[in-house]
Tab-separated table of C-alpha atoms and ligand atoms in Angstrom:
chain	number	residue	atom	x	y	z
A	1	MET	CA	20.802	-127.116	50.565
A	2	SER	CA	21.958	-125.555	47.504
A	3	VAL	CA	23.142	-127.770	44.428
A	4	TYR	CA	27.084	-128.880	44.293
A	5	ARG	CA	29.084	-130.222	41.711
A	6	MET	CA	32.106	-132.149	42.704
A	7	ILE	CA	34.430	-133.435	39.625
A	8	LEU	CA	37.284	-135.807	40.685
A	9	ASN	CA	39.303	-138.069	38.857
A	10	GLU	CA	39.520	-141.545	37.881
A	11	THR	CA	42.169	-144.078	39.410
A	12	SER	CA	45.044	-143.088	41.868
A	13	TYR	CA	48.725	-144.482	43.172
A	14	PHE	CA	50.150	-143.041	46.439
A	15	GLY	CA	52.907	-144.141	48.578
A	16	PRO	CA	56.683	-144.940	47.092
A	17	GLY	CA	56.685	-147.332	44.508
A	18	SER	CA	53.264	-146.269	43.387
A	19	ILE	CA	55.036	-145.499	39.661
A	20	THR	CA	55.150	-149.336	38.779
A	21	LYS	CA	51.695	-149.625	38.779
A	22	VAL	CA	51.841	-147.314	35.472
A	23	PRO	CA	52.939	-150.284	33.080
A	24	ASP	CA	49.877	-152.395	34.341
A	25	GLU	CA	47.343	-149.943	33.492
A	26	ILE	CA	49.042	-148.831	29.946
A	27	MET	CA	48.629	-152.924	29.117
A	28	ALA	CA	44.875	-153.548	30.838
A	29	ARG	CA	44.169	-150.200	29.332
A	30	GLY	CA	45.622	-151.590	25.249
A	31	PHE	CA	47.430	-148.213	24.399
A	32	LYS	CA	49.656	-149.045	21.810
A	33	LYS	CA	52.646	-145.518	22.224
A	34	ALA	CA	52.718	-142.666	24.362
A	35	LEU	CA	54.131	-139.023	23.965
A	36	ILE	CA	55.736	-138.272	27.003
A	37	VAL	CA	55.619	-134.595	28.136
A	38	THR	CA	58.764	-134.344	30.753
A	39	GLU	CA	62.361	-132.228	30.871
A	40	GLN	CA	65.649	-133.424	29.792
A	41	SER	CA	66.886	-131.868	32.987
A	42	LEU	CA	64.333	-134.729	35.136
A	43	ILE	CA	65.771	-137.878	32.737
A	44	ASP	CA	69.438	-136.598	33.953
A	45	ALA	CA	68.522	-136.435	37.108
A	46	GLY	CA	67.178	-139.988	36.951
A	47	VAL	CA	63.503	-139.089	37.944
A	48	SER	CA	61.643	-139.338	34.421
A	49	SER	CA	64.249	-142.252	33.697
A	50	LYS	CA	62.748	-144.738	36.867
A	51	VAL	CA	59.041	-144.722	34.956
A	52	LEU	CA	60.945	-144.415	31.523
A	53	LYS	CA	62.820	-148.157	32.430
A	54	LEU	CA	59.617	-149.498	33.198
A	55	LEU	CA	57.932	-148.669	29.826
A	56	ASP	CA	61.294	-150.419	28.389
A	57	GLY	CA	60.009	-153.499	30.265
A	58	ILE	CA	56.771	-153.750	28.680
A	59	LYS	CA	58.448	-152.488	25.500
A	60	LEU	CA	56.137	-149.622	24.686
A	61	PRO	CA	57.054	-147.342	21.818
A	62	TYR	CA	57.406	-143.790	22.873
A	63	GLU	CA	58.549	-140.600	22.055
A	64	ILE	CA	60.059	-137.183	24.828
A	65	PHE	CA	58.429	-134.186	24.282
A	66	ASP	CA	60.721	-131.221	26.201
A	67	LYS	CA	60.038	-128.097	24.264
A	68	PHE	CA	58.524	-126.469	27.039
A	69	LYS	CA	59.341	-124.064	29.964
A	70	GLN	CA	58.726	-123.611	33.386
A	71	ASN	CA	55.070	-121.444	32.924
A	72	PRO	CA	54.378	-123.118	30.268
A	73	THR	CA	53.400	-121.135	26.679
A	74	ILE	CA	51.139	-120.707	23.702
A	75	GLN	CA	54.005	-121.669	21.790
A	76	ASN	CA	55.311	-125.015	24.270
A	77	VAL	CA	51.384	-126.078	24.145
A	78	ASN	CA	51.192	-125.619	19.955
A	79	ASP	CA	54.903	-127.400	19.593
A	80	GLY	CA	53.575	-130.299	21.696
A	81	VAL	CA	50.498	-130.324	19.708
A	82	ALA	CA	52.921	-130.828	16.608
A	83	ALA	CA	54.852	-133.145	18.931
A	84	TYR	CA	51.590	-135.265	19.375
A	85	LYS	CA	50.606	-135.920	15.902
A	86	LYS	CA	53.756	-136.279	14.028
A	87	SER	CA	54.308	-139.444	16.691
A	88	GLY	CA	51.406	-141.551	16.477
A	89	ALA	CA	50.840	-142.017	19.778
A	90	ASP	CA	47.542	-143.023	21.467
A	91	LEU	CA	48.468	-141.802	25.040
A	92	ILE	CA	49.982	-139.044	26.912
A	93	ILE	CA	52.347	-139.338	30.059
A	94	ALA	CA	53.422	-136.529	31.930
A	95	ILE	CA	56.341	-136.483	33.706
A	96	GLY	CA	57.009	-133.878	36.338
A	97	GLY	CA	55.174	-130.590	38.556
A	98	GLY	CA	52.795	-128.512	37.434
A	99	SER	CA	54.630	-127.900	33.826
A	100	ALA	CA	54.889	-130.726	32.381
A	101	MET	CA	51.236	-131.431	33.552
A	102	ASP	CA	49.784	-128.200	32.666
A	103	THR	CA	51.365	-128.708	29.451
A	104	ALA	CA	50.387	-132.132	28.419
A	105	LYS	CA	46.781	-131.222	29.352
A	106	ALA	CA	46.936	-128.632	27.171
A	107	ILE	CA	48.104	-130.386	23.862
A	108	GLY	CA	45.620	-133.510	24.934
A	109	ILE	CA	42.350	-131.309	25.157
A	110	ILE	CA	43.701	-129.719	21.671
A	111	ILE	CA	43.997	-132.882	20.162
A	112	ASN	CA	40.770	-133.709	20.727
A	113	ASN	CA	39.203	-130.446	20.327
A	114	PRO	CA	41.345	-128.293	17.827
A	115	GLU	CA	38.853	-125.731	16.915
A	116	PHE	CA	40.674	-124.401	20.220
A	117	SER	CA	43.796	-124.691	18.291
A	118	ASP	CA	44.810	-120.734	19.340
A	119	VAL	CA	45.260	-121.650	22.597
A	120	LYS	CA	43.845	-118.329	23.957
A	121	SER	CA	40.257	-119.509	23.431
A	122	LEU	CA	40.805	-122.303	26.462
A	123	VAL	CA	40.782	-119.319	28.672
A	124	TYR	CA	38.629	-120.255	31.775
A	125	GLU	CA	35.631	-122.908	31.455
A	126	ALA	CA	35.549	-123.240	27.613
A	127	PRO	CA	33.082	-125.818	25.798
A	128	THR	CA	34.991	-128.358	24.724
A	129	LYS	CA	32.896	-131.374	23.439
A	130	ASN	CA	35.617	-134.316	23.865
A	131	ARG	CA	37.660	-135.542	26.913
A	132	SER	CA	41.170	-135.019	26.406
A	133	VAL	CA	44.018	-137.691	24.557
A	134	PRO	CA	44.235	-140.128	27.927
A	135	LEU	CA	46.458	-138.342	29.774
A	136	ILE	CA	48.840	-140.200	32.759
A	137	ALA	CA	50.046	-137.632	34.886
A	138	VAL	CA	52.881	-139.048	37.451
A	139	THR	CA	54.088	-135.620	39.785
A	140	THR	CA	57.404	-135.352	40.666
A	141	THR	CA	56.434	-132.388	42.202
A	142	ALA	CA	53.995	-131.924	45.625
A	143	GLY	CA	52.384	-128.840	44.858
A	144	THR	CA	50.270	-128.154	42.507
A	145	ALA	CA	47.796	-131.515	42.500
A	146	SER	CA	47.873	-130.740	38.542
A	147	GLU	CA	47.339	-134.861	38.420
A	148	VAL	CA	44.094	-134.783	39.733
A	149	THR	CA	42.350	-131.305	39.087
A	150	LYS	CA	40.334	-130.422	36.208
A	151	ASN	CA	42.525	-126.638	35.878
A	152	TYR	CA	46.030	-125.897	34.306
A	153	VAL	CA	47.531	-122.533	33.743
A	154	ILE	CA	49.065	-121.095	30.689
A	155	THR	CA	51.731	-117.845	29.921
A	156	ASP	CA	51.111	-115.746	27.286
A	157	PRO	CA	54.289	-113.867	27.126
A	158	GLU	CA	52.932	-111.248	25.068
A	159	ARG	CA	50.315	-110.327	27.229
A	160	LYS	CA	52.841	-110.669	30.249
A	161	LEU	CA	49.319	-112.719	31.831
A	162	LYS	CA	49.154	-116.530	32.958
A	163	PHE	CA	45.810	-117.744	32.302
A	164	PRO	CA	43.882	-120.622	33.855
A	165	CYS	CA	41.675	-122.525	32.803
A	166	VAL	CA	38.884	-124.972	34.009
A	167	ASP	CA	37.453	-128.118	31.760
A	168	ALA	CA	36.771	-131.515	33.522
A	169	HIS	CA	37.872	-132.773	30.088
A	170	CYS	CA	41.245	-132.242	30.771
A	171	ILE	CA	41.268	-134.384	34.576
A	172	PRO	CA	44.250	-137.566	33.425
A	173	ILE	CA	43.233	-140.980	33.897
A	174	VAL	CA	45.746	-142.079	36.070
A	175	ALA	CA	47.095	-139.750	38.955
A	176	VAL	CA	50.210	-140.974	40.228
A	177	VAL	CA	51.596	-139.973	43.355
A	178	ASP	CA	55.316	-141.395	44.276
A	179	PRO	CA	57.299	-139.676	46.835
A	180	ASP	CA	60.302	-141.473	45.857
A	181	LEU	CA	59.994	-139.500	42.447
A	182	MET	CA	60.220	-135.963	45.173
A	183	SER	CA	62.864	-137.125	47.654
A	184	LYS	CA	65.075	-135.257	46.132
A	185	MET	CA	63.646	-132.100	45.483
A	186	PRO	CA	65.805	-129.288	45.894
A	187	SER	CA	65.131	-127.568	49.194
A	188	SER	CA	63.976	-124.861	47.386
A	189	LEU	CA	61.782	-126.277	44.932
A	190	ALA	CA	60.205	-128.167	47.888
A	191	ALA	CA	59.463	-125.610	50.103
A	192	ALA	CA	58.110	-123.236	47.056
A	193	THR	CA	55.674	-125.861	45.755
A	194	GLY	CA	55.077	-127.283	49.297
A	195	MET	CA	53.700	-123.871	50.162
A	196	ASP	CA	51.771	-123.589	47.022
A	197	ALA	CA	49.697	-126.870	48.806
A	198	LEU	CA	49.655	-124.841	52.041
A	199	THR	CA	47.508	-122.036	50.012
A	200	HIS	CA	45.203	-124.343	47.926
A	201	ALA	CA	44.219	-125.832	51.340
A	202	ILE	CA	43.464	-122.607	53.073
A	203	GLU	CA	42.166	-120.406	49.869
A	204	GLY	CA	39.732	-123.287	48.972
A	205	TYR	CA	38.864	-123.664	52.841
A	206	ILE	CA	37.701	-120.026	53.244
A	207	THR	CA	36.849	-119.437	49.678
A	208	LYS	CA	33.367	-118.513	48.814
A	209	ASP	CA	32.280	-121.784	47.160
A	210	ALA	CA	33.774	-124.020	50.279
A	211	TRP	CA	31.251	-126.206	51.037
A	212	ALA	CA	31.459	-129.427	53.587
A	213	MET	CA	33.209	-131.970	51.117
A	214	THR	CA	35.663	-129.393	50.189
A	215	ASP	CA	35.924	-128.237	53.826
A	216	MET	CA	37.071	-132.262	54.499
A	217	MET	CA	39.736	-132.451	52.075
A	218	ASN	CA	40.827	-129.005	52.022
A	219	LEU	CA	41.661	-128.675	55.907
A	220	LYS	CA	42.957	-132.035	56.702
A	221	ALA	CA	45.606	-131.112	53.659
A	222	VAL	CA	46.402	-128.010	55.846
A	223	GLU	CA	46.647	-130.302	58.398
A	224	LEU	CA	49.396	-133.468	56.391
A	225	ILE	CA	51.866	-130.093	54.800
A	226	GLY	CA	51.032	-127.716	58.160
A	227	ARG	CA	52.427	-130.374	60.160
A	228	ASN	CA	54.869	-132.266	57.943
A	229	LEU	CA	56.623	-129.453	55.474
A	230	ARG	CA	59.562	-129.010	57.490
A	231	GLY	CA	60.431	-132.567	57.788
A	232	SER	CA	60.206	-132.792	53.854
A	233	VAL	CA	62.026	-129.677	53.345
A	234	LEU	CA	64.847	-129.472	56.111
A	235	ASP	CA	64.845	-133.355	56.324
A	236	LYS	CA	64.198	-134.712	53.723
A	237	ASN	CA	62.613	-137.468	55.859
A	238	ILE	CA	60.629	-139.385	53.328
A	239	ASP	CA	57.580	-140.114	56.103
A	240	ALA	CA	56.692	-136.575	55.841
A	241	VAL	CA	57.495	-136.124	52.024
A	242	THR	CA	54.695	-138.901	51.741
A	243	GLN	CA	52.482	-136.917	53.563
A	244	VAL	CA	53.031	-133.467	52.111
A	245	ALA	CA	52.835	-135.261	48.491
A	246	ILE	CA	49.685	-136.920	49.713
A	247	GLY	CA	48.072	-133.263	51.591
A	248	GLN	CA	49.114	-131.500	48.422
A	249	TYR	CA	47.045	-134.184	46.540
A	250	MET	CA	43.678	-134.208	48.787
A	251	THR	CA	43.883	-130.685	48.477
A	252	GLY	CA	43.668	-130.679	45.135
A	253	MET	CA	40.465	-132.639	44.946
A	254	GLY	CA	39.244	-129.889	47.262
A	255	PHE	CA	40.448	-126.717	45.697
A	256	SER	CA	39.375	-128.098	42.076
A	257	ASN	CA	35.960	-127.759	43.243
A	258	SER	CA	35.969	-125.119	45.565
A	259	GLY	CA	37.945	-122.274	43.950
A	260	LEU	CA	40.599	-120.179	45.153
A	261	GLY	CA	41.051	-116.441	46.339
A	262	ILE	CA	43.218	-113.394	45.254
A	263	VAL	CA	46.589	-115.210	46.718
A	264	HIS	CA	46.662	-117.050	43.436
A	265	SER	CA	45.015	-114.134	41.454
A	266	ILE	CA	48.399	-112.011	42.296
A	267	ALA	CA	50.846	-115.209	41.949
A	268	HIS	CA	49.815	-115.603	37.873
A	269	GLN	CA	50.322	-111.966	37.636
A	270	PHE	CA	54.094	-112.554	39.397
A	271	GLY	CA	54.000	-115.346	36.840
A	272	GLY	CA	53.125	-113.573	33.699
A	273	MET	CA	55.487	-110.609	34.304
A	274	TYR	CA	58.569	-112.212	36.207
A	275	ASP	CA	58.545	-115.890	35.359
A	276	THR	CA	58.632	-116.114	38.982
A	277	PRO	CA	57.989	-119.889	39.768
A	278	HIS	CA	54.317	-120.270	40.908
A	279	GLY	CA	55.269	-121.136	44.293
A	280	VAL	CA	57.291	-118.721	45.818
A	281	ALA	CA	55.001	-116.011	44.353
A	282	ASN	CA	51.960	-117.769	46.132
A	283	ALA	CA	53.813	-118.641	49.373
A	284	VAL	CA	55.320	-114.524	49.334
A	285	MET	CA	51.432	-113.354	49.031
A	286	LEU	CA	50.045	-115.874	51.563
A	287	PRO	CA	50.220	-114.121	54.847
A	288	PHE	CA	49.274	-110.926	53.393
A	289	ILE	CA	45.819	-111.711	52.143
A	290	LEU	CA	45.276	-114.059	55.352
A	291	LYS	CA	45.500	-110.790	57.225
A	292	TYR	CA	43.372	-108.832	54.838
A	293	ASN	CA	40.883	-111.753	54.532
A	294	ALA	CA	40.689	-112.331	58.331
A	295	ASP	CA	37.229	-110.276	58.964
A	296	TYR	CA	35.374	-112.559	56.143
A	297	THR	CA	35.966	-115.991	57.410
A	298	GLY	CA	33.939	-116.466	60.324
A	299	THR	CA	35.288	-119.052	62.845
A	300	LYS	CA	37.812	-121.042	59.779
A	301	TYR	CA	40.902	-119.200	61.431
A	302	ARG	CA	40.483	-120.819	64.399
A	303	ASP	CA	40.098	-124.543	62.644
A	304	VAL	CA	43.246	-123.737	60.455
A	305	ALA	CA	45.219	-122.526	63.894
A	306	LYS	CA	44.144	-126.015	64.819
A	307	ALA	CA	44.735	-127.794	62.043
A	308	MET	CA	48.433	-126.268	61.271
A	309	GLY	CA	49.507	-128.082	65.006
A	310	VAL	CA	48.506	-124.491	67.056
A	311	GLU	CA	47.769	-125.241	70.671
A	312	GLY	CA	44.959	-124.408	73.033
A	313	THR	CA	42.821	-122.717	70.210
A	314	ASP	CA	40.069	-123.678	71.170
A	315	SER	CA	39.554	-121.052	74.260
A	316	MET	CA	41.150	-118.311	71.770
A	317	LYS	CA	38.743	-115.013	71.013
A	318	GLU	CA	38.207	-114.263	67.705
A	319	ALA	CA	41.387	-111.957	67.316
A	320	GLU	CA	43.608	-114.078	69.158
A	321	TYR	CA	42.638	-117.121	66.543
A	322	ARG	CA	43.396	-115.252	63.634
A	323	LYS	CA	46.631	-113.952	64.588
A	324	ALA	CA	47.117	-117.108	65.469
A	325	ALA	CA	46.364	-119.262	62.005
A	326	THR	CA	48.194	-116.229	60.144
A	327	ASP	CA	51.619	-116.131	62.520
A	328	ALA	CA	51.364	-120.274	62.196
A	329	VAL	CA	51.770	-119.736	58.247
A	330	VAL	CA	54.411	-116.764	58.464
A	331	SER	CA	56.672	-119.092	60.860
A	332	LEU	CA	56.442	-122.511	58.468
A	333	SER	CA	57.089	-119.926	55.904
A	334	LYS	CA	60.257	-118.884	57.390
A	335	ASP	CA	61.608	-121.896	58.842
A	336	VAL	CA	61.363	-123.399	55.181
A	337	GLY	CA	62.907	-120.196	53.661
A	338	ILE	CA	60.755	-118.130	51.963
A	339	PRO	CA	61.436	-114.490	50.991
A	340	GLN	CA	58.989	-112.480	53.172
A	341	THR	CA	58.703	-109.389	50.786
A	342	LEU	CA	57.821	-108.523	47.067
A	343	PRO	CA	61.583	-107.066	46.043
A	344	GLU	CA	63.255	-109.936	47.623
A	345	ILE	CA	61.296	-111.722	43.975
A	346	GLY	CA	61.480	-108.747	41.892
A	347	VAL	CA	58.809	-107.389	42.228
A	348	LYS	CA	58.620	-103.469	41.198
A	349	ALA	CA	56.780	-100.821	42.621
A	350	GLU	CA	56.344	-99.440	39.149
A	351	ASP	CA	54.774	-102.248	37.860
A	352	ILE	CA	52.099	-102.667	41.029
A	353	PRO	CA	49.038	-100.301	39.193
A	354	GLN	CA	49.351	-103.136	36.280
A	355	LEU	CA	49.826	-105.848	38.258
A	356	ALA	CA	46.740	-105.052	40.342
A	357	VAL	CA	44.156	-104.264	37.231
A	358	ALA	CA	45.665	-107.757	36.006
A	359	ALA	CA	45.251	-109.966	39.304
A	360	PHE	CA	41.502	-107.949	39.663
A	361	ALA	CA	40.322	-109.466	36.469
A	362	ASP	CA	41.949	-113.320	37.480
A	363	GLY	CA	39.439	-116.234	37.223
A	364	ASN	CA	40.286	-116.817	40.968
A	365	THR	CA	39.061	-112.878	42.359
A	366	PRO	CA	35.473	-113.204	43.002
A	367	GLY	CA	36.091	-116.770	44.917
A	368	ASN	CA	37.848	-114.429	47.141
A	369	PRO	CA	35.902	-113.997	50.520
A	370	ARG	CA	36.377	-109.897	51.152
A	371	PRO	CA	35.067	-108.318	47.872
A	372	THR	CA	38.012	-106.367	46.711
A	373	SER	CA	38.679	-103.971	44.120
A	374	VAL	CA	41.909	-102.784	42.365
A	375	LYS	CA	42.579	-100.122	44.878
A	376	GLU	CA	42.703	-102.670	47.638
A	377	ILE	CA	45.244	-105.115	45.884
A	378	GLU	CA	47.326	-101.900	44.956
A	379	GLU	CA	46.980	-101.850	48.912
A	380	ILE	CA	47.942	-105.097	49.709
A	381	LEU	CA	51.202	-104.988	47.141
A	382	ARG	CA	52.425	-102.232	48.740
A	383	SER	CA	52.234	-103.117	52.353
A	384	ALA	CA	54.213	-106.545	50.798
A	385	MET	CA	57.394	-104.070	49.059
B	401	NAD	N1	46.923	-127.570	36.997
B	401	NAD	C1	46.688	-126.798	38.668
B	401	NAD	O1	45.533	-126.782	38.674
B	401	NAD	C2	47.607	-126.193	39.029
B	401	NAD	C3	48.174	-125.355	40.188
B	401	NAD	C4	48.466	-124.942	40.488
B	401	NAD	C5	50.220	-124.297	40.177
B	401	NAD	N2	49.771	-124.624	38.135
B	401	NAD	C6	50.880	-124.826	37.384
B	401	NAD	O2	52.024	-125.048	37.747
B	401	NAD	C7	52.881	-124.752	37.340
B	401	NAD	C8	54.289	-124.872	38.513
B	401	NAD	O3	54.288	-126.347	38.634
B	401	NAD	P1	55.525	-126.915	39.578
B	401	NAD	O4	55.569	-125.712	40.859
B	401	NAD	O5	55.361	-128.137	40.199
B	401	NAD	O6	56.843	-126.605	39.072
B	401	NAD	P2	57.294	-126.867	37.908
B	401	NAD	O7	56.876	-127.720	36.823
B	401	NAD	O8	57.640	-125.856	36.985
B	401	NAD	O9	58.669	-127.110	38.205
B	401	NAD	C9	59.627	-126.168	38.760
B	401	NAD	C10	61.246	-127.291	38.461
B	401	NAD	O10	61.059	-128.140	39.033
B	401	NAD	C11	62.104	-128.812	38.340
B	401	NAD	N3	61.589	-130.146	39.583
B	401	NAD	C12	60.289	-130.656	38.940
B	401	NAD	N4	60.534	-132.467	39.746
B	401	NAD	C13	61.949	-132.205	40.274
B	401	NAD	C14	62.128	-133.183	41.507
B	401	NAD	N5	61.842	-134.444	41.037
B	401	NAD	N6	63.615	-132.956	41.009
B	401	NAD	C15	64.104	-132.007	40.691
B	401	NAD	N7	63.909	-131.307	39.704
B	401	NAD	C16	62.265	-131.067	39.748
B	401	NAD	C17	61.897	-129.124	36.923
B	401	NAD	O11	62.723	-129.260	35.797
B	401	NAD	C18	61.597	-127.342	36.797
B	401	NAD	O12	62.587	-126.763	36.199
B	401	NAD	C19	53.050	-123.371	36.917
B	401	NAD	O13	52.903	-123.310	35.845
B	401	NAD	C20	51.810	-123.379	37.659
B	401	NAD	O14	50.629	-122.338	36.930
B	401	NAD	C21	48.950	-125.358	38.376
B	402	FE2	FE1	49.024	-122.923	42.837
């Protein structure tokens, strides 16, 4: 057996009402003041306010930092670092989707590793020496799994690119996955974030560094998300929302340790160039990349098709189960209202050469099961126009 590494988080809570554990964790760990990283719109919508009420209940002083956008930027991180320093806090609590949690991770890392204050040098596997400021991550979307991963993604608007950062020092000390916070997500957001999680699970299952333990997590996540996303998006059924929430966390443990592939390499460039929501960018590209990778995945698409709920996969021939897996993903994507072509999300043909060069250079590209090239990525992008 080769040598494999698993890095996981410490304590996580799941299920409706799990945010009530946040005060217990704060008191048990003796924190005195928190910087809350969340959006004002989420407070106004009655989402983050549920957690703030619990903090008021234990009289924990806190300040709110909300000066960040979807696809958070270098400037957002710098502003957050300044806010943390000014606040006198000893804890960060992120309440929101990947954008809030990733901003909080970058703030916490820079506070304890100030030699990376330029933010840009955190790209890929920066050699930070110290753990982040303690971070409690309360996710309000069911997609990125940033509450459990050692990853965060920051946007550089000057270079028009998003750069993934991978650092075990950023993992939150407590993760909270409470479906009550997710049940009122607009359908388009629930669909996009759910498809992001499905992409993590499938890319994490077929990536080059996948192995038995990450397979266990990623394949079960394909099943939980593949079979519950319709109910979660279309009916807002709380059981389905809960299963998708658990599925996205499960693949978070998996993909954080296995890596991903070129769906994410390309999606990061759409985010950098057009500010495309991350889940939408992945969801549109996933079927095209599934077709492109099919011949490099052994029997894994049989497992994916079966996990998605396709009947009769055991007796299918190779070409049949490969098609069945892709078809199942396309069918789910259409049912939850995801656009199917790149012009629908604003991608321009004249940008394709630049997008392909940047996608090829993305840190996820080496993990793709099929060796690729700038030219082949260009061809995939043109086929999706
Ligand atoms: N750290 C990781 O491992 C990882 C993995 C994938 C993606 N990402 C990054 O995460 C970011 C995307 O995060 P996201 O997809 O969770 O979206 P997001 O955090 O950008 O949020 C999108 C929008 O949804 C709103 N929203 C969030 N929760 C809501 C709720 N419960 N109800 C109503 N509105 C709500 C937010 O206010 C925001 O306007 C991107 O920057 C992406 O690159 C990180
Ligand atoms: Fe993602």
